[in-house]
Tab-separated table of C-alpha atoms and ligand atoms in Angstrom:
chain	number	residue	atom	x	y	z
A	1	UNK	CA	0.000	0.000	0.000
A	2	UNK	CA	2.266	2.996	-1.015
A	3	UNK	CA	1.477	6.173	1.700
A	4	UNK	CA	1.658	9.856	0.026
A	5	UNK	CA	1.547	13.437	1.047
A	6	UNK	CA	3.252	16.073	2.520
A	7	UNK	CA	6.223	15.489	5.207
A	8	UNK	CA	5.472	17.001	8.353
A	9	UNK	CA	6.994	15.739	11.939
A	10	UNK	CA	7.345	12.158	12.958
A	11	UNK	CA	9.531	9.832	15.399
A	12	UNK	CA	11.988	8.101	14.587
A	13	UNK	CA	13.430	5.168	16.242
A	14	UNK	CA	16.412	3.522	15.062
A	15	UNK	CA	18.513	0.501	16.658
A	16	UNK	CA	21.578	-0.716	16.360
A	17	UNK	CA	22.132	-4.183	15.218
A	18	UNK	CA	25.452	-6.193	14.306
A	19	UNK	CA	26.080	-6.920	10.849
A	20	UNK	CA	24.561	-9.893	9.714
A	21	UNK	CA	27.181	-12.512	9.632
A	22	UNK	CA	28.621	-13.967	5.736
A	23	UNK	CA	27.199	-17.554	6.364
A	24	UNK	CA	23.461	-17.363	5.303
A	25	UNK	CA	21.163	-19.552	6.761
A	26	UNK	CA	18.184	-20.559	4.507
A	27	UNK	CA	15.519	-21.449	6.876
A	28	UNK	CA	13.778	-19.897	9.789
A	29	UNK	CA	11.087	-21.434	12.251
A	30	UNK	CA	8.904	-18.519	10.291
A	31	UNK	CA	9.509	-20.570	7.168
A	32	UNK	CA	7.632	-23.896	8.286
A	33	UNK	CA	4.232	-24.869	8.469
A	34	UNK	CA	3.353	-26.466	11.527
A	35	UNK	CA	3.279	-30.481	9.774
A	36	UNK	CA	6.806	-29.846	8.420
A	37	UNK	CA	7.824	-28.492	11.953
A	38	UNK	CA	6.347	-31.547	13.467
A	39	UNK	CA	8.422	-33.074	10.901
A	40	UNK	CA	11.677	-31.158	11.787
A	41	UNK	CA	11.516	-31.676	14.958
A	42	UNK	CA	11.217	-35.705	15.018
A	43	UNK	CA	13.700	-35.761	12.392
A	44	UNK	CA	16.213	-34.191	15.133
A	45	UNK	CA	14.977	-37.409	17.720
A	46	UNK	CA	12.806	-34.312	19.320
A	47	UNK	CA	9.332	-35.506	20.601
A	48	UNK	CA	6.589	-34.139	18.136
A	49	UNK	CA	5.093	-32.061	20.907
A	50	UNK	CA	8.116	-29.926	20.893
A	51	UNK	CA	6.893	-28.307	17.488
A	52	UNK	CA	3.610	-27.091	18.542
A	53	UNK	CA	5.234	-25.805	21.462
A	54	UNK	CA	7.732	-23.754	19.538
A	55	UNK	CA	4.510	-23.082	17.043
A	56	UNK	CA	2.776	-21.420	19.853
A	57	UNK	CA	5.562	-19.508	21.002
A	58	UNK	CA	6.219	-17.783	17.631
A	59	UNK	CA	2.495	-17.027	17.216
A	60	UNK	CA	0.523	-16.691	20.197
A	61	UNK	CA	3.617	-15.550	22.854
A	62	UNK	CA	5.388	-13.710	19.371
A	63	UNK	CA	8.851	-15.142	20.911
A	64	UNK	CA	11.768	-13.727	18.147
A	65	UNK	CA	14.749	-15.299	20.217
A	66	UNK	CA	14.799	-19.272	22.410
A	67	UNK	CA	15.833	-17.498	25.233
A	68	UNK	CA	12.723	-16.308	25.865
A	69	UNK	CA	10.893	-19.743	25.085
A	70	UNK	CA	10.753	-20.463	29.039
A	71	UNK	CA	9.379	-23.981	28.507
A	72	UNK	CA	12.256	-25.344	26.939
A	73	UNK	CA	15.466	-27.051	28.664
A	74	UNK	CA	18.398	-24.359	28.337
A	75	UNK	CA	20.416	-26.446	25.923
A	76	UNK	CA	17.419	-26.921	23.429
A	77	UNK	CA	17.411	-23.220	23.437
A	78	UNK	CA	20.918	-22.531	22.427
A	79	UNK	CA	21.157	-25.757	20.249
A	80	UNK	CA	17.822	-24.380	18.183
A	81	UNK	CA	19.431	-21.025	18.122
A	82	UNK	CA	22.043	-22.099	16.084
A	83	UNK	CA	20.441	-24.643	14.001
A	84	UNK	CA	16.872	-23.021	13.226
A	85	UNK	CA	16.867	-19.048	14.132
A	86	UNK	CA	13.206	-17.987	14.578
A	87	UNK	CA	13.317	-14.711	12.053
A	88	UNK	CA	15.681	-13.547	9.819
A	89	UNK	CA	14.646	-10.119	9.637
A	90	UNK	CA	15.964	-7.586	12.165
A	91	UNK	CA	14.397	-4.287	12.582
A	92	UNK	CA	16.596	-1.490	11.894
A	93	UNK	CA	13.944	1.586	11.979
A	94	UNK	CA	10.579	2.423	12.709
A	95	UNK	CA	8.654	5.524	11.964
A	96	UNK	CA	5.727	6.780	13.342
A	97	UNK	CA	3.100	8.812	11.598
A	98	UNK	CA	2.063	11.660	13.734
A	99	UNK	CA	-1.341	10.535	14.639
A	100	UNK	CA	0.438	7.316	15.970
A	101	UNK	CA	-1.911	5.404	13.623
A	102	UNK	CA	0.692	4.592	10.762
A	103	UNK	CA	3.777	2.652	11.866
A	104	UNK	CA	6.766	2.064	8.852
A	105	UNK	CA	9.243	-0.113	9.761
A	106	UNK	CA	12.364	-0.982	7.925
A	107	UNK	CA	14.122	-4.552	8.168
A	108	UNK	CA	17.790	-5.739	7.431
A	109	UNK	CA	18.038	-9.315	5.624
A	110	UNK	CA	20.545	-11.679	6.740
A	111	UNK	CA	22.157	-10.939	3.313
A	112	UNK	CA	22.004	-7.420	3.672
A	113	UNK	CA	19.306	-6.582	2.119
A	114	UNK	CA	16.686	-3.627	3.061
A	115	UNK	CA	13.147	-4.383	3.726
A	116	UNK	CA	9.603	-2.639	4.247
A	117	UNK	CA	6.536	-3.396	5.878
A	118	UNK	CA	3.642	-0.824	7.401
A	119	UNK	CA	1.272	-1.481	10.284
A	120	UNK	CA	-1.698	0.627	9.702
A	121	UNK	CA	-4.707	1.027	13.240
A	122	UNK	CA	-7.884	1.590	11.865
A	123	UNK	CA	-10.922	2.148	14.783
A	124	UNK	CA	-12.292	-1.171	13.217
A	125	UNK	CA	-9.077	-3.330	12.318
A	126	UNK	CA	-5.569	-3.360	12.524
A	127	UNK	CA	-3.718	-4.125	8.606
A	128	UNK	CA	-0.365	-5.191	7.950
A	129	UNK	CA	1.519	-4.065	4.319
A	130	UNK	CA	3.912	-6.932	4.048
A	131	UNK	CA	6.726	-6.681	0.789
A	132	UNK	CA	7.231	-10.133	-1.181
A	133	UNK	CA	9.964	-9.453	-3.278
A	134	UNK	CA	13.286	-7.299	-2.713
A	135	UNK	CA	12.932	-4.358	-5.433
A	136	UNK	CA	10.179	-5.234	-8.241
A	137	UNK	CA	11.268	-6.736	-12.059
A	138	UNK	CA	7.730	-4.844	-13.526
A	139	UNK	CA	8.835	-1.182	-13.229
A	140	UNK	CA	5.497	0.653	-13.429
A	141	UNK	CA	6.713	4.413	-14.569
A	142	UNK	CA	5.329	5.550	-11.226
A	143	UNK	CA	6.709	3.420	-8.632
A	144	UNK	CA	9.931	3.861	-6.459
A	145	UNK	CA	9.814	-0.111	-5.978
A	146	UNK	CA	10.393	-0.441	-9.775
A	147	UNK	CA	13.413	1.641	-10.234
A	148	UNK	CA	15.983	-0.707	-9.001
A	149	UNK	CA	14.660	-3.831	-10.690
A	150	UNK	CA	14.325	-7.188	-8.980
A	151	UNK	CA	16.898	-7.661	-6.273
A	152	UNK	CA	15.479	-11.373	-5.423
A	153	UNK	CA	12.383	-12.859	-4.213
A	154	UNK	CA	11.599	-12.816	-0.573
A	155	UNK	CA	11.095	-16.503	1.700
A	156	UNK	CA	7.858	-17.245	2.925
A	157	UNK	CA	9.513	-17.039	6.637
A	158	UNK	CA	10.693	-13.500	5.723
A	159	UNK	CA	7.265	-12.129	4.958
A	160	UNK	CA	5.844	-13.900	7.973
A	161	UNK	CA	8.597	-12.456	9.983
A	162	UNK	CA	6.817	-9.176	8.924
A	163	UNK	CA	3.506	-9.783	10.455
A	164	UNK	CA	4.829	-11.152	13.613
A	165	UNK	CA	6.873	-7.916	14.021
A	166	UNK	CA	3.654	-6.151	13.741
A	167	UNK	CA	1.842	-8.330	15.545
A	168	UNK	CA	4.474	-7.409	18.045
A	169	UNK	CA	3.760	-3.698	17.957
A	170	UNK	CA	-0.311	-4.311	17.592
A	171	UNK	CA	0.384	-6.305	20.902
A	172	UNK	CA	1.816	-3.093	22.372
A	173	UNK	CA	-1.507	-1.055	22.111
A	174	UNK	CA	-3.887	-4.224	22.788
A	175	UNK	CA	-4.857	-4.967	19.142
A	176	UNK	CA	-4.375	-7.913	17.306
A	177	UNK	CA	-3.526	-7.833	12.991
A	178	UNK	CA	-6.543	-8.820	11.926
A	179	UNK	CA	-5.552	-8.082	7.792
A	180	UNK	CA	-2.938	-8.677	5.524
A	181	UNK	CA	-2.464	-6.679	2.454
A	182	UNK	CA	0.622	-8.117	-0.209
A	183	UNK	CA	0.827	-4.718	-1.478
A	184	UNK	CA	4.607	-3.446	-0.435
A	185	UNK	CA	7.624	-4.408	-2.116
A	186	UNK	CA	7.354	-6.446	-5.552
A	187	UNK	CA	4.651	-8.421	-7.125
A	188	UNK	CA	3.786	-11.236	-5.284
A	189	UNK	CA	2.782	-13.361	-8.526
A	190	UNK	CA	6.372	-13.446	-9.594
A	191	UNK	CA	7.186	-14.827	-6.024
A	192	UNK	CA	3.734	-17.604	-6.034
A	193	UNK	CA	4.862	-20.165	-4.354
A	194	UNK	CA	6.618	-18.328	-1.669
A	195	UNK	CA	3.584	-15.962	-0.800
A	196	UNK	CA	0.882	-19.216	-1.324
A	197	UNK	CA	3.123	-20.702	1.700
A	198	UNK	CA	3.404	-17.631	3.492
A	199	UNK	CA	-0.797	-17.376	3.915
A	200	UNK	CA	-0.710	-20.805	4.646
A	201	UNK	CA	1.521	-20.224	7.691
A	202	UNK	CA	-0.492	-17.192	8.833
A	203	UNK	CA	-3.603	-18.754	8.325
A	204	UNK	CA	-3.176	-21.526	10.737
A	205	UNK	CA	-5.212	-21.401	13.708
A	206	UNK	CA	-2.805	-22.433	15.773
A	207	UNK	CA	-0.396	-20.044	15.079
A	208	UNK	CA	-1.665	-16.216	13.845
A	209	UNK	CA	-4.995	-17.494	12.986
A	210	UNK	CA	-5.765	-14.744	9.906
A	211	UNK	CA	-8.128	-15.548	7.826
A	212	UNK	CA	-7.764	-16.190	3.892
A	213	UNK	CA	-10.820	-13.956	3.617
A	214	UNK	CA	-8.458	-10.939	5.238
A	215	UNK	CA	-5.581	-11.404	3.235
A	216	UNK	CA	-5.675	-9.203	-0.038
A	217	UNK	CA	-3.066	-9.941	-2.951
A	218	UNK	CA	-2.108	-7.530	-4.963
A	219	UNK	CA	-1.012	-8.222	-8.576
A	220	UNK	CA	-0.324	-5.757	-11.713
A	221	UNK	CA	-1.754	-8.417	-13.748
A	222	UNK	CA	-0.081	-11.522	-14.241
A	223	UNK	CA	-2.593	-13.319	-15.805
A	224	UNK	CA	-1.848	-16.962	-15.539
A	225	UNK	CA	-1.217	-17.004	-11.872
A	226	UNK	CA	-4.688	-15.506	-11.535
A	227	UNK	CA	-6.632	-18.399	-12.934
A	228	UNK	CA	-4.082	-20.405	-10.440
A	229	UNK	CA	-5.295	-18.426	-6.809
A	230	UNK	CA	-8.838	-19.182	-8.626
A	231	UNK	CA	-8.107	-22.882	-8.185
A	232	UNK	CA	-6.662	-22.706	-4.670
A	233	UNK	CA	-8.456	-23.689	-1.497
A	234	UNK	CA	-7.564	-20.604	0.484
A	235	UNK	CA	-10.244	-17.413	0.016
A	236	UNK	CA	-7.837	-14.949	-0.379
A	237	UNK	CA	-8.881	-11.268	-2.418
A	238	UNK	CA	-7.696	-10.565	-5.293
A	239	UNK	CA	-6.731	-6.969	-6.168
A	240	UNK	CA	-5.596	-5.815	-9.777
A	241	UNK	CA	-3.801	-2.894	-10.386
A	242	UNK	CA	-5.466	-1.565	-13.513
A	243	UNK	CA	-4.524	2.598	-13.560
A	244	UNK	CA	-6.230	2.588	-17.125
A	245	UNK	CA	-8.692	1.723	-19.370
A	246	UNK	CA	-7.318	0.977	-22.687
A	247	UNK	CA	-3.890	-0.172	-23.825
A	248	UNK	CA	-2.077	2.312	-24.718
A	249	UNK	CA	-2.131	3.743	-21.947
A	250	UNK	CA	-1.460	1.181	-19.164
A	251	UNK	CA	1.320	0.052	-21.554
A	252	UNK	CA	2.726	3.037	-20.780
A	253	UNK	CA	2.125	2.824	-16.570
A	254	UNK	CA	2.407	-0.721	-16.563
A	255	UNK	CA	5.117	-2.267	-18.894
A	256	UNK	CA	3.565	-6.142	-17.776
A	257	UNK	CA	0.582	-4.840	-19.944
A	258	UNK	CA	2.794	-5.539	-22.923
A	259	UNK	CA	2.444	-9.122	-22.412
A	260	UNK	CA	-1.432	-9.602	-21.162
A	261	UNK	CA	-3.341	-6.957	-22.251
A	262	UNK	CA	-6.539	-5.990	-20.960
A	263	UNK	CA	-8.826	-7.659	-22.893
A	264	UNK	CA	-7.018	-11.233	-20.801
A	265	UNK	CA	-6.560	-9.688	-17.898
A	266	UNK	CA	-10.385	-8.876	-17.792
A	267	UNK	CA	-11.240	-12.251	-19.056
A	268	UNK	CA	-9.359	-13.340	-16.481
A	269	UNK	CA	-10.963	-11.481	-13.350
A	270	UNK	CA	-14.164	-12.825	-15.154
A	271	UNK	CA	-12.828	-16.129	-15.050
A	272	UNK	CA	-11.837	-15.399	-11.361
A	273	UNK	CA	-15.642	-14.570	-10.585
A	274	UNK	CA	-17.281	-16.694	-12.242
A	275	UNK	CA	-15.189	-19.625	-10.470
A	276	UNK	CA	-15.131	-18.468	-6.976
A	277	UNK	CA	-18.262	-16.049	-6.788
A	278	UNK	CA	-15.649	-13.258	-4.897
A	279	UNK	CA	-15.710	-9.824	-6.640
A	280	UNK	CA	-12.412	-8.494	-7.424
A	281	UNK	CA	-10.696	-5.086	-6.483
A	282	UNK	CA	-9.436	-2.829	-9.466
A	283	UNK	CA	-6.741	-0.347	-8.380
A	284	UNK	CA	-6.714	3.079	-9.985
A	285	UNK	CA	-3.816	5.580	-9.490
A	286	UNK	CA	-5.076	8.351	-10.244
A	287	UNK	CA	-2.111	10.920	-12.317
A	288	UNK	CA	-2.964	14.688	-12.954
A	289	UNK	CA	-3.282	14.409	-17.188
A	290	UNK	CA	-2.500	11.061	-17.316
A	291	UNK	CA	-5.420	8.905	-16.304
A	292	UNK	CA	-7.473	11.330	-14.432
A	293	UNK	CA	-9.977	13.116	-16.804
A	294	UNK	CA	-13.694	12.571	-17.201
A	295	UNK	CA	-13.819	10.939	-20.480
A	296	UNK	CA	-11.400	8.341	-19.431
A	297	UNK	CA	-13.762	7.586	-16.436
A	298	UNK	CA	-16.630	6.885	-18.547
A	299	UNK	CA	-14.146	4.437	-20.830
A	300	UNK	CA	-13.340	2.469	-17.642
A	301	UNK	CA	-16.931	2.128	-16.496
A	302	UNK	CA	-18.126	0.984	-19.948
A	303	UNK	CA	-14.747	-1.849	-19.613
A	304	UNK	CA	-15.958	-3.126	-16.065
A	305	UNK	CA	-19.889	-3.396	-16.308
A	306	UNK	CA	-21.082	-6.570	-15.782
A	307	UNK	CA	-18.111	-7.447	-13.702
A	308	UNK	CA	-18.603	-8.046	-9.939
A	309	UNK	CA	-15.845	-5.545	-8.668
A	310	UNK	CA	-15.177	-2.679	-6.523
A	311	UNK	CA	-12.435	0.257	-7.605
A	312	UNK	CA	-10.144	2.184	-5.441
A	313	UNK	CA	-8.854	5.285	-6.515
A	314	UNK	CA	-5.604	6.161	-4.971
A	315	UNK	CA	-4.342	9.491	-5.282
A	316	UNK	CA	-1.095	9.391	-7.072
A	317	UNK	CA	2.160	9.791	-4.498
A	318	UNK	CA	4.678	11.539	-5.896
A	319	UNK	CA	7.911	9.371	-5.915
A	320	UNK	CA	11.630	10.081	-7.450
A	321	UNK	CA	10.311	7.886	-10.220
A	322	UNK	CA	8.053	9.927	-11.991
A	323	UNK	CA	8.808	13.717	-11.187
A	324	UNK	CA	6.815	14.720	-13.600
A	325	UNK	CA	3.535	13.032	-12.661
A	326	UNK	CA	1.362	14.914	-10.060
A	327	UNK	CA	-1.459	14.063	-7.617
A	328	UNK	CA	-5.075	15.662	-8.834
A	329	UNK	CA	-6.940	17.794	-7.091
A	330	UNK	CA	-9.931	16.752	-4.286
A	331	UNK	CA	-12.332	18.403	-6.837
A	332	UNK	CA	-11.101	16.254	-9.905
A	333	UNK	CA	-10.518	12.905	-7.713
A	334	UNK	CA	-14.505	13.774	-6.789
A	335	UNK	CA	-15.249	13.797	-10.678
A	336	UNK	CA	-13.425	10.888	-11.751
A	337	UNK	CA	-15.398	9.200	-8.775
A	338	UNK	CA	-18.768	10.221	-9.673
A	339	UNK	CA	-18.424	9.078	-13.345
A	340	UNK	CA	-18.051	5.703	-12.418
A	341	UNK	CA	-20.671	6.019	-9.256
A	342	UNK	CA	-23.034	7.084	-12.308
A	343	UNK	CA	-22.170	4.092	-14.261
A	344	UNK	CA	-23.214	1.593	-11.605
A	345	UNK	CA	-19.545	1.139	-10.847
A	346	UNK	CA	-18.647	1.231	-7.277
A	347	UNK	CA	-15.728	3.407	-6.010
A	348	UNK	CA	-13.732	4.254	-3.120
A	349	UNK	CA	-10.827	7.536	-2.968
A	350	UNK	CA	-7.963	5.966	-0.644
A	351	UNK	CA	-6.101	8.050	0.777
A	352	UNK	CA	-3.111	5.745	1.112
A	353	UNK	CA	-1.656	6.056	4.784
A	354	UNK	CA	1.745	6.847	5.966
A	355	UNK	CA	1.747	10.051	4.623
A	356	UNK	CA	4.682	11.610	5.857
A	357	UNK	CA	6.901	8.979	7.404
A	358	UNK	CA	7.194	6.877	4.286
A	359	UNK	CA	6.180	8.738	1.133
A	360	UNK	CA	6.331	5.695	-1.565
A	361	UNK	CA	6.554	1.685	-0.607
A	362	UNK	CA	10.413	1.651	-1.620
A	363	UNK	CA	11.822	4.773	-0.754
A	364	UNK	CA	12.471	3.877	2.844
A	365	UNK	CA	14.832	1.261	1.327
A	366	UNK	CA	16.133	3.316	-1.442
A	367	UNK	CA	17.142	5.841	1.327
A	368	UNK	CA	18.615	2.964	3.436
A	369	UNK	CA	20.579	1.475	0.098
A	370	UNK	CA	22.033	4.958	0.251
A	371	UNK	CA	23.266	5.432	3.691
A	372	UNK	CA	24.555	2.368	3.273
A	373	UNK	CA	26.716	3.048	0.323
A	374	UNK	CA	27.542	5.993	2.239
A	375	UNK	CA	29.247	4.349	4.803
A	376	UNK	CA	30.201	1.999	2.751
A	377	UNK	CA	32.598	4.962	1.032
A	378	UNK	CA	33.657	6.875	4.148
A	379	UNK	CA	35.116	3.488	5.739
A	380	UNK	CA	36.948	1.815	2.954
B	401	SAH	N1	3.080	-5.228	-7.392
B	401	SAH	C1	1.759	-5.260	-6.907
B	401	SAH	C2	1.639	-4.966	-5.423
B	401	SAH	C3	2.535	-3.912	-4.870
B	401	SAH	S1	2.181	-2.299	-5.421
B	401	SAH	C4	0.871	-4.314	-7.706
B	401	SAH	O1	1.388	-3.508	-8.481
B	401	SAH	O2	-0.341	-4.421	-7.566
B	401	SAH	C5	0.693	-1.907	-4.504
B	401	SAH	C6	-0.113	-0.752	-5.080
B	401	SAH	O3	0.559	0.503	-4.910
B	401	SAH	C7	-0.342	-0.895	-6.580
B	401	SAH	O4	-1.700	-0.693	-6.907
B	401	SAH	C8	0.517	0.192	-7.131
B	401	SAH	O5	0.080	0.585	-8.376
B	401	SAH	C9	0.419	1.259	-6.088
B	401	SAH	N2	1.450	2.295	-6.210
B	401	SAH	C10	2.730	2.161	-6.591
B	401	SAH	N3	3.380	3.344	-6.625
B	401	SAH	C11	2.464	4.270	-6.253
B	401	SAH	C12	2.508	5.678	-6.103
B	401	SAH	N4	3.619	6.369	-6.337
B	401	SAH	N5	1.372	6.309	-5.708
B	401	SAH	C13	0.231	5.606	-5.446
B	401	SAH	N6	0.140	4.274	-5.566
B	401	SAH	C14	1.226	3.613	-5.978
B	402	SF4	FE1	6.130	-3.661	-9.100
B	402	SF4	FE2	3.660	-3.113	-8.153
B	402	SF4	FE3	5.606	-1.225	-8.184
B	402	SF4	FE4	4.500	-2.030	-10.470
B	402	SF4	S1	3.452	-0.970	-8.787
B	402	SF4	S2	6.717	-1.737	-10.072
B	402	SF4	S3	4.190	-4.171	-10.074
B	402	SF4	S4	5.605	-3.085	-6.985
């Protein structure tokens, strides 16, 4: 969910953590569903009850270190320490939006890698903005996520690391997350089987317990893979970042459409619909000039009648990626709105969150990568 507007004040809290050391470990407790922990542990000659002990621990207690996992003997704690670390994200800064209700937080990979994730309190629910991929290989002309390209895919265990660490701060104010939106970092079609895992570890009731129905991915239209969540047991929502009506335009905004056009894509959200009877959610940046007038309004109403969906219009946030593009005004957001309220199609403006302590999903990083080179430079 990329956050816009102006910067204003905000807190800051950074920590200091030791460089991640060169051997990297590929598997976390956060990367196992409970069965193949069951399975882990009786591998090791552990009894199986161990892993629904540790399974609790990481999900209901949010444990991120052993030593804090009182029911175990000491030397099972340092032994699983070294063998299967709980999280391999470490926090390296949080910001807080002013009204306390946004919380950014910034990670550090065990390769050295920069992560993003946002926490978002609502009166009514608490929603977590996980990333799935380092840097993005689509490279929308408006997104800061784009610009570097695809660093790599993230592990299941690293996104769930995300919601736990939320889950952590949630905790801190009495709140639970009770939704997940795949909508930071990356498209979480070119990282399927990865993310598919990752709901199936969140969803389990005995760990977080979040239900498919509250988890919303967010694709810029890889067709195939949306016939594939179509076929898949879990109720996730599917959102579709659309931005335009017609070819050549969203060729322009979204390179991908090069490759599926609307015409599939649409087929395929009607294929989506008609299979699982859930309506689908169309995002719409809206870009002073671009993709904002009336006319192209009416165009995208005529291209979604008939289809059971609901559109949010988010307010374009300016990002180094596209200097040149600009939010619209309320008045014109209103406009664009109404045409496709008149049309029968429903609409919502979204004010994306975050405002001023993260500006675009990807910055935060792309201003870590920098400080980083920085140092990089002064101590070589
Ligand atoms: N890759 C996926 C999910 C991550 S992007 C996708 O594109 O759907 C999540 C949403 O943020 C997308 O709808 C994307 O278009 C939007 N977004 C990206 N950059 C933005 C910006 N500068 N202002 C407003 N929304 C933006
Ligand atoms: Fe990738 Fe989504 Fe950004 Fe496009 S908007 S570059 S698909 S993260």
């Amino acid at each position: 969910m990329k956050s816009s507007g102006s910067i204003t004040m905000m807190t800051v809290t950074e920590w200091t953590t030791p460089r991640p050391t060169a051997r990297v470990q590929r598997e976390t407790l956060h990367d196992f569903t409970l069965g193949e922990l069951e399975a882990w542990v009786e591998e090791r000659g552990l009894p199986r009850y161990r892993a629904r002990q540790l399974f609790h621990w990481a999900y209901q207690q949010l444990v991120l270190e052993y030593e804090s996992v009182s029911v175990l003997p000491k030397a099972m704690r340092s032994e699983l320490s070294e063998t299967l670390p709980i999280s391999g994200l470490v926090p390296v800064r949080q910001r807080v939006s002013d009204d306390r209700e946004t919380i950014k937080l910034l990670f550090r990979t065990r390769d050295d890698q920069f992560v993003e994730t946002v926490v978002m309190f609502y009166p009514d629910r608490t929603t977590v903005c996980v990333s799935c991929q380092i840097g993005c290989a689509i490279g929308c002309s408006f997104c800061a996520t784009g610009l570097s390209g695809l660093i790599r895919n993230l592990s299941a265990g690293e996104m769930v690391s995300q919601v736990v660490h939320a889950a952590r701060l949630a905790r801190e104010r009495e709140r639970r997350i009770s939704n997940i939106v795949v909508m930071g970092m990356g498209e979480p079609f070119h990282n399927y089987d990865a993310v598919m895992r990752f709901v199936a570890i969140v969803n389990d009731r005995q760990g977080l317990g979040i239900g498919a129905r509250h988890i919303t991915l967010s694709t810029a239209g890889v067709v195939p893979f949306i016939d594939r969540l179509a076929e898949e047991p879990y109720q996730v929502k599917l959102a579709v970042s659309l931005h335009a009506p017609n070819d050549a335009l969203r060729s322009q905004l979204v390179p991908i459409n090069r490759r599926w056009p609307i015409d599939e894509l649409l087929a395929a959200c009607r294929r989506y619909v008609a299979r699982t009877g859930r309506r689908v959610t169309f995002e719409y940046v809206l870009i002073e000039d671009v993709n904002d007038d009336e006319r192209t309004a009416a165009e995208l109403a005529r291209r979604l009648r008939g289809l059971l969906c609901h559109v949010n219009l988010i307010p374009y946030n300016p990002t180094p990626a596209a200097p040149l593009f600009r939010r619209p005004g309320p008045e014109r957001i209103e406009r664009f709105r109404a045409v496709l309220e008149r049309y029968g199609i429903p609409a919502t403006v979204r004010y994306s969150r975050g405002v001023e302590i993260a500006a675009a999903c990807g910055q935060l990083r792309a201003q870590e990568e920098a400080r980083s080179r920085r140092r990089r430079a002064t101590t070589s």
